[in-house]
Coordinates of C-alpha atoms and ligand atoms in Angstrom, one line a residue:
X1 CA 110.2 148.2 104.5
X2 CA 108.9 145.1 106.0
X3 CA 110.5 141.8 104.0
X4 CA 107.8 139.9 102.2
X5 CA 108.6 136.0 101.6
X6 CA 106.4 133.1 100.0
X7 CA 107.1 130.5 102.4
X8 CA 109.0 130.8 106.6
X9 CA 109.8 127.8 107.6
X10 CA 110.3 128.2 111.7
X11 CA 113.0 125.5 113.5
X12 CA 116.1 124.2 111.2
X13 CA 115.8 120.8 112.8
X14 CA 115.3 117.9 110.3
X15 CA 111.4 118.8 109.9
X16 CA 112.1 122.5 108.3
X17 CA 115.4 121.4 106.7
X18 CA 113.3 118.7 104.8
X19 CA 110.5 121.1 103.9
X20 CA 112.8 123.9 102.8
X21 CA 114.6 121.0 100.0
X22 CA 111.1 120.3 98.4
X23 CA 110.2 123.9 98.6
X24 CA 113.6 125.0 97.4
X25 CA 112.8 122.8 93.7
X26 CA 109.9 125.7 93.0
X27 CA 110.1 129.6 92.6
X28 CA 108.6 130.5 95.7
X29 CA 111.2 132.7 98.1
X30 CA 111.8 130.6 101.2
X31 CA 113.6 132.0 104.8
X32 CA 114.2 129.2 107.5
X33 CA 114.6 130.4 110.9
X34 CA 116.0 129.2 113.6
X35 CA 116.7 130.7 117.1
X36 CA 119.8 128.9 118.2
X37 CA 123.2 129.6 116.8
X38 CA 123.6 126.1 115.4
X39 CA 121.3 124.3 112.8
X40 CA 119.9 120.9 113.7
X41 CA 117.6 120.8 116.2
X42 CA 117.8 117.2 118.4
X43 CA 119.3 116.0 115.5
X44 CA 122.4 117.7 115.9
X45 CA 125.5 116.3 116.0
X46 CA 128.3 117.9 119.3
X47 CA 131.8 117.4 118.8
X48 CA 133.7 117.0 122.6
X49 CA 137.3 116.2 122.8
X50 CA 137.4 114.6 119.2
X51 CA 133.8 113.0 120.4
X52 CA 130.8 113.4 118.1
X53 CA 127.8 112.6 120.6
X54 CA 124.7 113.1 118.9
X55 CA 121.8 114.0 121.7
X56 CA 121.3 110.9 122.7
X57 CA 121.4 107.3 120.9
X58 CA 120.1 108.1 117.8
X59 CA 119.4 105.3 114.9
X60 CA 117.9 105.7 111.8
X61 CA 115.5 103.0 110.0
X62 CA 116.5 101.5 106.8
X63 CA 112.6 100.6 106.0
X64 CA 111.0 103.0 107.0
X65 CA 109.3 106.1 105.2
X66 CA 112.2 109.0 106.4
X67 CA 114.5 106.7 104.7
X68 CA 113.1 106.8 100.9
X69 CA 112.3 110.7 101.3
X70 CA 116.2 111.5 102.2
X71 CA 117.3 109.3 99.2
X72 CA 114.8 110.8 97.2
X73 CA 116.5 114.2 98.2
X74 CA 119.8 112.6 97.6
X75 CA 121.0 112.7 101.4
X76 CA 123.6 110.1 102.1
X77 CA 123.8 108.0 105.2
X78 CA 127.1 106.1 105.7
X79 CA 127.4 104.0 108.4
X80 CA 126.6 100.5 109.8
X81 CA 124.0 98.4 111.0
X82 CA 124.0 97.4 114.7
X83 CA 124.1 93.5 115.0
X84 CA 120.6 92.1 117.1
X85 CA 121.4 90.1 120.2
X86 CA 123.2 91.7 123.3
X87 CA 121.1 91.3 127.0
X88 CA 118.1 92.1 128.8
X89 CA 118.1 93.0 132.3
X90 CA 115.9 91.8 134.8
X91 CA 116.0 92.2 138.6
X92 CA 120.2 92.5 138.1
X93 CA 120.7 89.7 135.9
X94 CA 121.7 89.4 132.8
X95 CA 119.8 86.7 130.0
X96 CA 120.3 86.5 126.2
X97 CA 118.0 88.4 124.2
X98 CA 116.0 86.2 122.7
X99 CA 116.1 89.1 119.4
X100 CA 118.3 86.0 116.9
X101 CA 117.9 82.2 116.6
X102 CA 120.7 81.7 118.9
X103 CA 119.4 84.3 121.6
X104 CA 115.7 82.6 120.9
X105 CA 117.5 79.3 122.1
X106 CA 120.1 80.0 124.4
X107 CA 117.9 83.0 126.9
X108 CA 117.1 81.4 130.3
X109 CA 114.4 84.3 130.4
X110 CA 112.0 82.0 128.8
X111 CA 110.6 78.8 128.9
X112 CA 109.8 76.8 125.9
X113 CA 106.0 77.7 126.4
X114 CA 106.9 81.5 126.4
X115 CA 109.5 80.9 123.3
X116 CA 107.1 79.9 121.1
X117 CA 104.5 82.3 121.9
X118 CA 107.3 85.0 121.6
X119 CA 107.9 84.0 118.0
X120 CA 104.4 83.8 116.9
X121 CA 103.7 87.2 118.3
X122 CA 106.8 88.5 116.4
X123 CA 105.3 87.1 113.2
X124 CA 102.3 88.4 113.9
X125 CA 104.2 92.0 114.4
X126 CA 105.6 91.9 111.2
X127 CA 102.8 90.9 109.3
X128 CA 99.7 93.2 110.9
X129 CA 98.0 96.1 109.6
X130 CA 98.4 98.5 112.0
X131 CA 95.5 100.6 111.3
X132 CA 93.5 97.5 112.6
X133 CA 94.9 98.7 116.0
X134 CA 94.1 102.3 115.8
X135 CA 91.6 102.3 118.7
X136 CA 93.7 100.7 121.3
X137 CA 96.4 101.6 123.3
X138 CA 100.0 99.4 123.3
X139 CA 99.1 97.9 126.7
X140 CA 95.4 96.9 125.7
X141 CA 97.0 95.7 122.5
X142 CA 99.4 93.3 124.4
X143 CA 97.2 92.2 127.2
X144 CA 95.5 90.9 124.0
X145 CA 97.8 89.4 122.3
X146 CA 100.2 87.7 125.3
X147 CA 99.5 85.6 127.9
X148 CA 103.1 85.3 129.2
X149 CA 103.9 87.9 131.3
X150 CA 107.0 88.1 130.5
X151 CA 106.3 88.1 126.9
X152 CA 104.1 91.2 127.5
X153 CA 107.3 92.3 129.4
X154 CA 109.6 92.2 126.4
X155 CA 107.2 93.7 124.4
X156 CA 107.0 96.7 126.2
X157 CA 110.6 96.4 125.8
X158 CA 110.6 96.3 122.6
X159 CA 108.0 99.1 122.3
X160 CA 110.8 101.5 124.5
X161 CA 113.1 101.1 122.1
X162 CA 111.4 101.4 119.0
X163 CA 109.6 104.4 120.2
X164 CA 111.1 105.9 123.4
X165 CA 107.7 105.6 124.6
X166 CA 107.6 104.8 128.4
X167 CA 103.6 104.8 128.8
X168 CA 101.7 101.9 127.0
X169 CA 98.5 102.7 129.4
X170 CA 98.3 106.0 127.4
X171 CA 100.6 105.3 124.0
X172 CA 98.8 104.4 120.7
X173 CA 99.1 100.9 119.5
X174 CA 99.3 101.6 116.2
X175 CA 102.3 104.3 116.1
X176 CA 104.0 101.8 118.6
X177 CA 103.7 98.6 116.4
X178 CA 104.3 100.5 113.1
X179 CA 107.5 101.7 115.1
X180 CA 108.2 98.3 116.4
X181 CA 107.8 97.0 112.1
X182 CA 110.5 99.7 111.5
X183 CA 113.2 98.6 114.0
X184 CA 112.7 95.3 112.6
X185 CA 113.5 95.9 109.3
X186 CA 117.1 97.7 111.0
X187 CA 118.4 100.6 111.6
X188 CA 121.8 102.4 110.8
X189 CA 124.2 104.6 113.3
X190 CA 125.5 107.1 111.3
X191 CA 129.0 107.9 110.4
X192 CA 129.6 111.9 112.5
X193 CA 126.5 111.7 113.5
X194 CA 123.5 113.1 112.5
X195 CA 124.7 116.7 111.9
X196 CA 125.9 115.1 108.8
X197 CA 122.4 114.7 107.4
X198 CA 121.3 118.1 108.7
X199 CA 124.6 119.5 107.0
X200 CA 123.5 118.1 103.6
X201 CA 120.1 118.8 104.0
X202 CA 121.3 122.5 104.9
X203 CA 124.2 123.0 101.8
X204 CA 121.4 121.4 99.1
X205 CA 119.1 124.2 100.5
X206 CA 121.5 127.3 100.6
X207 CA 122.9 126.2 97.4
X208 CA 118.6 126.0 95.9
X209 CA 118.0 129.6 97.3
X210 CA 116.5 129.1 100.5
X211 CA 117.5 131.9 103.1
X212 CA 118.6 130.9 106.3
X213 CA 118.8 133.0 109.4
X214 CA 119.8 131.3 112.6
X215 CA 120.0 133.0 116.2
X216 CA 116.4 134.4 115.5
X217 CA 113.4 133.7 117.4
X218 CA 110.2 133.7 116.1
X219 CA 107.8 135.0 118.9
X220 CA 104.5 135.8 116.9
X221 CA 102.5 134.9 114.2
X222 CA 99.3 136.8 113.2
X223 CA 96.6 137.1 110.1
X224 CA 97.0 140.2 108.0
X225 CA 95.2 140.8 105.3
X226 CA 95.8 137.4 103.8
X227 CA 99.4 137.0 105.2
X228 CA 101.0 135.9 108.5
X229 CA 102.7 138.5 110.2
X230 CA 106.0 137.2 111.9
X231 CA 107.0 139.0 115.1
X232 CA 110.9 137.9 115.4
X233 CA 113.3 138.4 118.3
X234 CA 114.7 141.9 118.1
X235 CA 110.5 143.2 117.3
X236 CA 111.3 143.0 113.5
X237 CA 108.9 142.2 111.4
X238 CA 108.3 140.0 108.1
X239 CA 105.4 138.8 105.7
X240 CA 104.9 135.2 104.2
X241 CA 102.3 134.3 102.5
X242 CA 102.4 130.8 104.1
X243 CA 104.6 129.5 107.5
X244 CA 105.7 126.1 107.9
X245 CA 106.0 126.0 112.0
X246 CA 107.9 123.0 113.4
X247 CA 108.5 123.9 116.9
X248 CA 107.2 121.9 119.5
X249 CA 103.0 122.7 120.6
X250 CA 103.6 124.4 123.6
X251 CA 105.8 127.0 121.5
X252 CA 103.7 127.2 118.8
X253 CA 100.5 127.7 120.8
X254 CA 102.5 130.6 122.3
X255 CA 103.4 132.0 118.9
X256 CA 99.8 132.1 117.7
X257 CA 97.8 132.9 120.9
X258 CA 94.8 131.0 121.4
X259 CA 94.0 129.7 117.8
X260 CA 96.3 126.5 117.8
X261 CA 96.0 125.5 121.1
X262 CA 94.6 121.9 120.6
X263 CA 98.1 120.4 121.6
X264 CA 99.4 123.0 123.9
X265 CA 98.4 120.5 127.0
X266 CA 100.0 117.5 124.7
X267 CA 102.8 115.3 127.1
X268 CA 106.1 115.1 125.7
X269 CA 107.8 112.3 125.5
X270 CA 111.3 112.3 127.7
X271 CA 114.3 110.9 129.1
X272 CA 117.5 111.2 130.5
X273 CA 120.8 110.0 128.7
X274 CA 124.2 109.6 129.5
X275 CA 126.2 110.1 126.2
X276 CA 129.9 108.6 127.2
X277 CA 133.2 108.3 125.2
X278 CA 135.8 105.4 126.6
X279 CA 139.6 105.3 125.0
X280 CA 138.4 101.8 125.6
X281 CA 135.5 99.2 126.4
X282 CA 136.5 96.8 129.7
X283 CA 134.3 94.4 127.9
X284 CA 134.4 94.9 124.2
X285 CA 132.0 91.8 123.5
X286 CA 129.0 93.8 125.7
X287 CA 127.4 96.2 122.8
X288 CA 123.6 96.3 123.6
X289 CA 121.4 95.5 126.7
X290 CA 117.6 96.7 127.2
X291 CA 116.4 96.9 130.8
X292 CA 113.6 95.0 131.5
X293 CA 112.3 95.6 135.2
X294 CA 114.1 98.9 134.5
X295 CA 113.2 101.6 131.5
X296 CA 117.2 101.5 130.7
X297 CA 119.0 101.3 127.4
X298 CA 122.5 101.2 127.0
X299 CA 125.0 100.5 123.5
X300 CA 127.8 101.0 122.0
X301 CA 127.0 103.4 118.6
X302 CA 130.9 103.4 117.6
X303 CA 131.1 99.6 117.0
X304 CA 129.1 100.6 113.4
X305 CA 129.5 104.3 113.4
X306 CA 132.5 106.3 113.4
X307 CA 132.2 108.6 115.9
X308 CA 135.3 110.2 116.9
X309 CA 138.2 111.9 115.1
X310 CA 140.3 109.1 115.2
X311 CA 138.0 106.4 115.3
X312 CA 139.6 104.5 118.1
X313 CA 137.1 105.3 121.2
X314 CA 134.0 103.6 121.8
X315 CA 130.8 106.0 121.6
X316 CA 128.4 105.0 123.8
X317 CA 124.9 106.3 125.2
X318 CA 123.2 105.1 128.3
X319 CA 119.1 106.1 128.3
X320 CA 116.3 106.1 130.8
X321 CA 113.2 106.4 129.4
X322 CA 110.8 108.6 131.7
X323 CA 107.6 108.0 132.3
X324 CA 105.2 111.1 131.5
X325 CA 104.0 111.5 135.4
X326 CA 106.9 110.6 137.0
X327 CA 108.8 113.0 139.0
X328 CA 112.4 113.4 138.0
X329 CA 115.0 113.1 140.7
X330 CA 118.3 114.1 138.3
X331 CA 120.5 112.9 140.8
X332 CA 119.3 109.5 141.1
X333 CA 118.8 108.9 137.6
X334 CA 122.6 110.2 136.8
X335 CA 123.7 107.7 139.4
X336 CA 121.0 104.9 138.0
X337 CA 122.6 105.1 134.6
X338 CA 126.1 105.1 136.1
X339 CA 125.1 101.8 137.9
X340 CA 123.7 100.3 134.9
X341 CA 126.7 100.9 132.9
X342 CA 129.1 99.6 135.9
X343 CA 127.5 96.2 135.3
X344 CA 127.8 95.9 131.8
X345 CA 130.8 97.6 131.4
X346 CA 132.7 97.2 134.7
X347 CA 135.1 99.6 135.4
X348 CA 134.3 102.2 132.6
X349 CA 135.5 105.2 134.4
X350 CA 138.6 104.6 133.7
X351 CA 138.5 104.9 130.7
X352 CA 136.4 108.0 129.9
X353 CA 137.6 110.6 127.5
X354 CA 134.5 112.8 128.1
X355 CA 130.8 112.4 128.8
X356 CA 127.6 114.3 129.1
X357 CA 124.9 114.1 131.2
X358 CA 121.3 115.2 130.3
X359 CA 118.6 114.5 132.7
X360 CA 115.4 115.6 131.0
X361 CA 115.4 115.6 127.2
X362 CA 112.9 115.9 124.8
X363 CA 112.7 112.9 122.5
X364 CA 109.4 113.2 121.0
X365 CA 107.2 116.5 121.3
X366 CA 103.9 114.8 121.5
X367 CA 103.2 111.0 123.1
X368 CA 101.0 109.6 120.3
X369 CA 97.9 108.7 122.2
X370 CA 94.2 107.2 120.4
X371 CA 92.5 109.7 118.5
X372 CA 95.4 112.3 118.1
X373 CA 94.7 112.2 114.4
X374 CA 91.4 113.9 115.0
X375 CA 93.0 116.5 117.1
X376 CA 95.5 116.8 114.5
X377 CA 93.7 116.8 111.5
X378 CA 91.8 120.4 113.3
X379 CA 94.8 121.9 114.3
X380 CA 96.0 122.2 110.8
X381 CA 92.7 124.4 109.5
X382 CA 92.5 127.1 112.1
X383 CA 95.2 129.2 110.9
X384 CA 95.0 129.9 107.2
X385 CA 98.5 129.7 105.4
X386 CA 99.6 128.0 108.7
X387 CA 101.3 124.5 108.4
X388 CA 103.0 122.6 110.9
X389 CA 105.5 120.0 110.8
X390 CA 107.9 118.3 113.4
X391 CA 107.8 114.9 115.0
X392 CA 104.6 115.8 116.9
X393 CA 102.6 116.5 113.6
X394 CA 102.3 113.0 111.6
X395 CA 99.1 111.3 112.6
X396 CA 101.2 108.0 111.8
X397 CA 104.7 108.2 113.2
X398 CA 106.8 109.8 115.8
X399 CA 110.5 110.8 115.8
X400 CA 112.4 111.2 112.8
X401 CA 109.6 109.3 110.6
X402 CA 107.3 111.7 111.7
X403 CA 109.7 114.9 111.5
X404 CA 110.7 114.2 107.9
X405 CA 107.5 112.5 106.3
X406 CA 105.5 115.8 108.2
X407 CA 108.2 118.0 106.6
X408 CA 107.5 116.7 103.0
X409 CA 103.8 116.9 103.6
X410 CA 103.9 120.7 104.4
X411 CA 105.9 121.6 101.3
X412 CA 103.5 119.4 99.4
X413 CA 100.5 121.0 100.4
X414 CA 102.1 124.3 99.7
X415 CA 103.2 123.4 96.7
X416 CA 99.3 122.0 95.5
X417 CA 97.9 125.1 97.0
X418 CA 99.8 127.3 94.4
X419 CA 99.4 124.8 91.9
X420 CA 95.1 125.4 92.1
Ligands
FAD501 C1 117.8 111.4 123.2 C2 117.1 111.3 121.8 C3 117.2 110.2 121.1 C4 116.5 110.1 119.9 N1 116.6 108.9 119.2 C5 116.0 108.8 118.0 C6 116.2 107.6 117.2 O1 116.9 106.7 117.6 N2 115.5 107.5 116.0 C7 114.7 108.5 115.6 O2 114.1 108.4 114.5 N3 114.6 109.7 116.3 C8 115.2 109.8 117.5 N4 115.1 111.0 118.2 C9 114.1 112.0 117.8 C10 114.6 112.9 116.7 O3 115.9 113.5 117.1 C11 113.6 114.0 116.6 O4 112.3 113.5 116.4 C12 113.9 115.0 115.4 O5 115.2 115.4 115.4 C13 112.9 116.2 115.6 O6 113.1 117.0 114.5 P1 112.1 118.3 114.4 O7 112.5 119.1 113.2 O8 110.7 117.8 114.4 O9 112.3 119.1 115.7 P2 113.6 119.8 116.3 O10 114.8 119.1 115.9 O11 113.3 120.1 117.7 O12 113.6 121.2 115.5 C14 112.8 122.3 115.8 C15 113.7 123.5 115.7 O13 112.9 124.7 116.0 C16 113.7 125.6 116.7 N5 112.7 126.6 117.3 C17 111.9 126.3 118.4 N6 111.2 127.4 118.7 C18 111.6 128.4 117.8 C19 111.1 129.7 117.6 N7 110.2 130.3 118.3 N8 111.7 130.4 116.5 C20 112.7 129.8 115.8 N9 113.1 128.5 115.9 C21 112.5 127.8 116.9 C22 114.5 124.8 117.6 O14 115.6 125.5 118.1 C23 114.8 123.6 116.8 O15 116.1 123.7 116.2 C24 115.7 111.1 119.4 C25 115.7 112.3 120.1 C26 116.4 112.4 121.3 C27 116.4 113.7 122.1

């Protein structure tokens, strides 16, 4: 007997989890499948020695829309916010970043000139529609709006770490900016990590019905008389009237042959981090620095998080932000984020508890680029009963904005559908 569900979700990252809560609230039979062992996708959460590293430096945006849809699911997020300040980098040395009123007026990076026309293009930021923006890219959009160079420099800056985005020749203005608007409303490091909102998201599901069934690959999807037929690892096969993908578009284009391919040539947005626990900081006043003349990112999580068992080691994550045609030398980079740590935090090794390299990490499955809301808006018609969600699919935001608000909009549409 082949099983026959209402609704597979594919991918128990925070994209399916948050699809499989609104779609748990109706009567429709929902499986979730996931082919590793562990739930969570990148948001999940690894405990090492006592440790929890999420993948990477991960912060979460008090303003922003993921926010109100995991209250409205009743998620909790304990933790702290990061204080601004801390140091760019440029060519080696260290200024003040110029992110507070006393940064603004104590950073030799800028003149008085550059100062001011930092603040009014700030304002501006926080103030602007983005859609205005829609049909430029983030380096047309600050050759526009700075004359300073290094103005334009810290808003690319900026743009890194609101986005991860290393490419403002081909990035979106618009997903940057409304990105950059996010980050300035704050952000939170969670308390354990991000598994903790996966684990919620995952115990209000279970406990609402939804099946889940993990260490299962999904490897085809095809049209049968009205339904999707799911080809899963071990050749078994199941029925749904309507699949909620939220893999990444090369993986999905794979799962459905041809039909969905508009994204399966999309760039992927990358980097390498270097996720570090210290039984102490050599300089405990150094939390944050952004590289300037370098893509780098380095801060301490565990100042507002707790992030180990006993919440006595400092947590922190060192990031190079990869440029889509770069090559990747994994050697170099380890040692370039070794470097970069060494000079804010001099001596660090030894102190380290434990520490994990990765050299080539997904952050975002699709580099929002001008027009993608086209090629997204097709994408989601070819396959009938076919929805996709995950960072890559909101025509608006990237990362966990888009994973969750794309999540919500699947079950939505679903839920409409049956409503007709
Ligand atoms: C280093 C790093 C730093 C980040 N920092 C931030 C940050 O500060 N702020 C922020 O908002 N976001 C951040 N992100 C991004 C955020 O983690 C992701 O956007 C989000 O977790 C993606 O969720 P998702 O559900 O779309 O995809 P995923 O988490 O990738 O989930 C997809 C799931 O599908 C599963 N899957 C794939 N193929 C199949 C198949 N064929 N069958 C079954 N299952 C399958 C995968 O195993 C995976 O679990 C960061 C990411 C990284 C890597």
């Amino acid at each position: 007997m082949v099983q026959k569900w209402d609704i597979v979700i594919v991918g128990g990252g925070l994209a399916g989890y948050v699809a499989a809560n609104y779609l748990a609230k109706t009567k429709m039979s929902v499986l979730l499948v996931e082919k590793s062992k562990e739930v969570g996708g990148r948001a999940r959460t690894n405990k090492i020695h006592n440790q929890y590293f999420n993948l990477g430096p991960h912060a979460f945006y008090k303003k922003g829309k993921a926010a109100s849809i995991v209250e409205e699911l009743g998620i909790q997020l304990h933790g702290n916010s990061p204080q601004l300040g801390g140091v760019l980098v440029e060519n080696d040395i260290e200024y003040a970043a110029p992110f507070t009123p006393s940064g603004l007026i104590s950073t030799r990076l800028l003149n008085w000139q550059e100062r001011i026309e930092w603040v009014t293009v700030m304002m501006k930021i926080s103030k602007m529609e983005t859609e205005k923006v829609a049909k430029l890219t983030f380096e047309q959009w600050v050759g526009q709006t700075a004359k300073s160079k290094k103005v334009q420099s810290l808003l690319y800056g900026l743009g890194r770490l609101a986005t991860y985005c290393h490419a403002p020749e081909k990035a979106s203005a618009k997903v940057i900016l409304s990105h950059v608007k996010a980050v300035l409303g704050g952000v939170i490091y969670v308390d354990g990590g991000w598994q903790t909102i996966i684990d919620q998201l995952q115990n209000k599901a279970v406990i609402s019905g939804v099946h889940v069934q993990t260490h299962t690959t999904v490897k085809q999807i095809t049209p049968v008389n009205g339904h999707l037929k799911l080809t899963l690892s071990k050749d078994e096969e199941i029925l749904a009237k309507y699949v909620i993908c939220t893999t990444g578009p090369h993986e999905l284009a794979k799962m459905v042959s041809e039909e969905v391919s508009l994204f399966a040539d999309s760039t992927a947005v990358k980097g390498a981090t270097l996720d570090v626990a210290l039984s102490q900081l050599p300089n405990p006043k150094r939390l944050f620095a952004i590289g300037l003349s370098d893509p780098l990112y380095f801060a301490v999580h565990s100042n507002y998080a707790r992030l180990s068992e006993d919440g006595k080691s400092a947590v922190l994550h060192v990031f190079k932000y990869h440029h889509p045609d770069e090559h990747i030398d994994s050697k170099k980079v380890q040692i370039e984020l070794e470097q970069f740590l060494e000079m804010l935090q001099p001596g660090w090794q030894r102190y380290v508890i434990t520490s994990r390299y990765i050299p080539q990490i997904i952050v975002n499955q699709r580099l929002p680029q001008v027009g993608d809301e086209y090629k997204l808006h097709r994408s989601k018609t070819e396959l009938r009963g076919l929805y996709i969600a995950g960072d890559w699919a909101s025509p608006h935001s990237i990362l966990a904005e888009g994973a969750i608000s794309s999540g919500k909009q699947a079950a939505e549409e679903i839920i409409q559908k049956e409503m007709r």
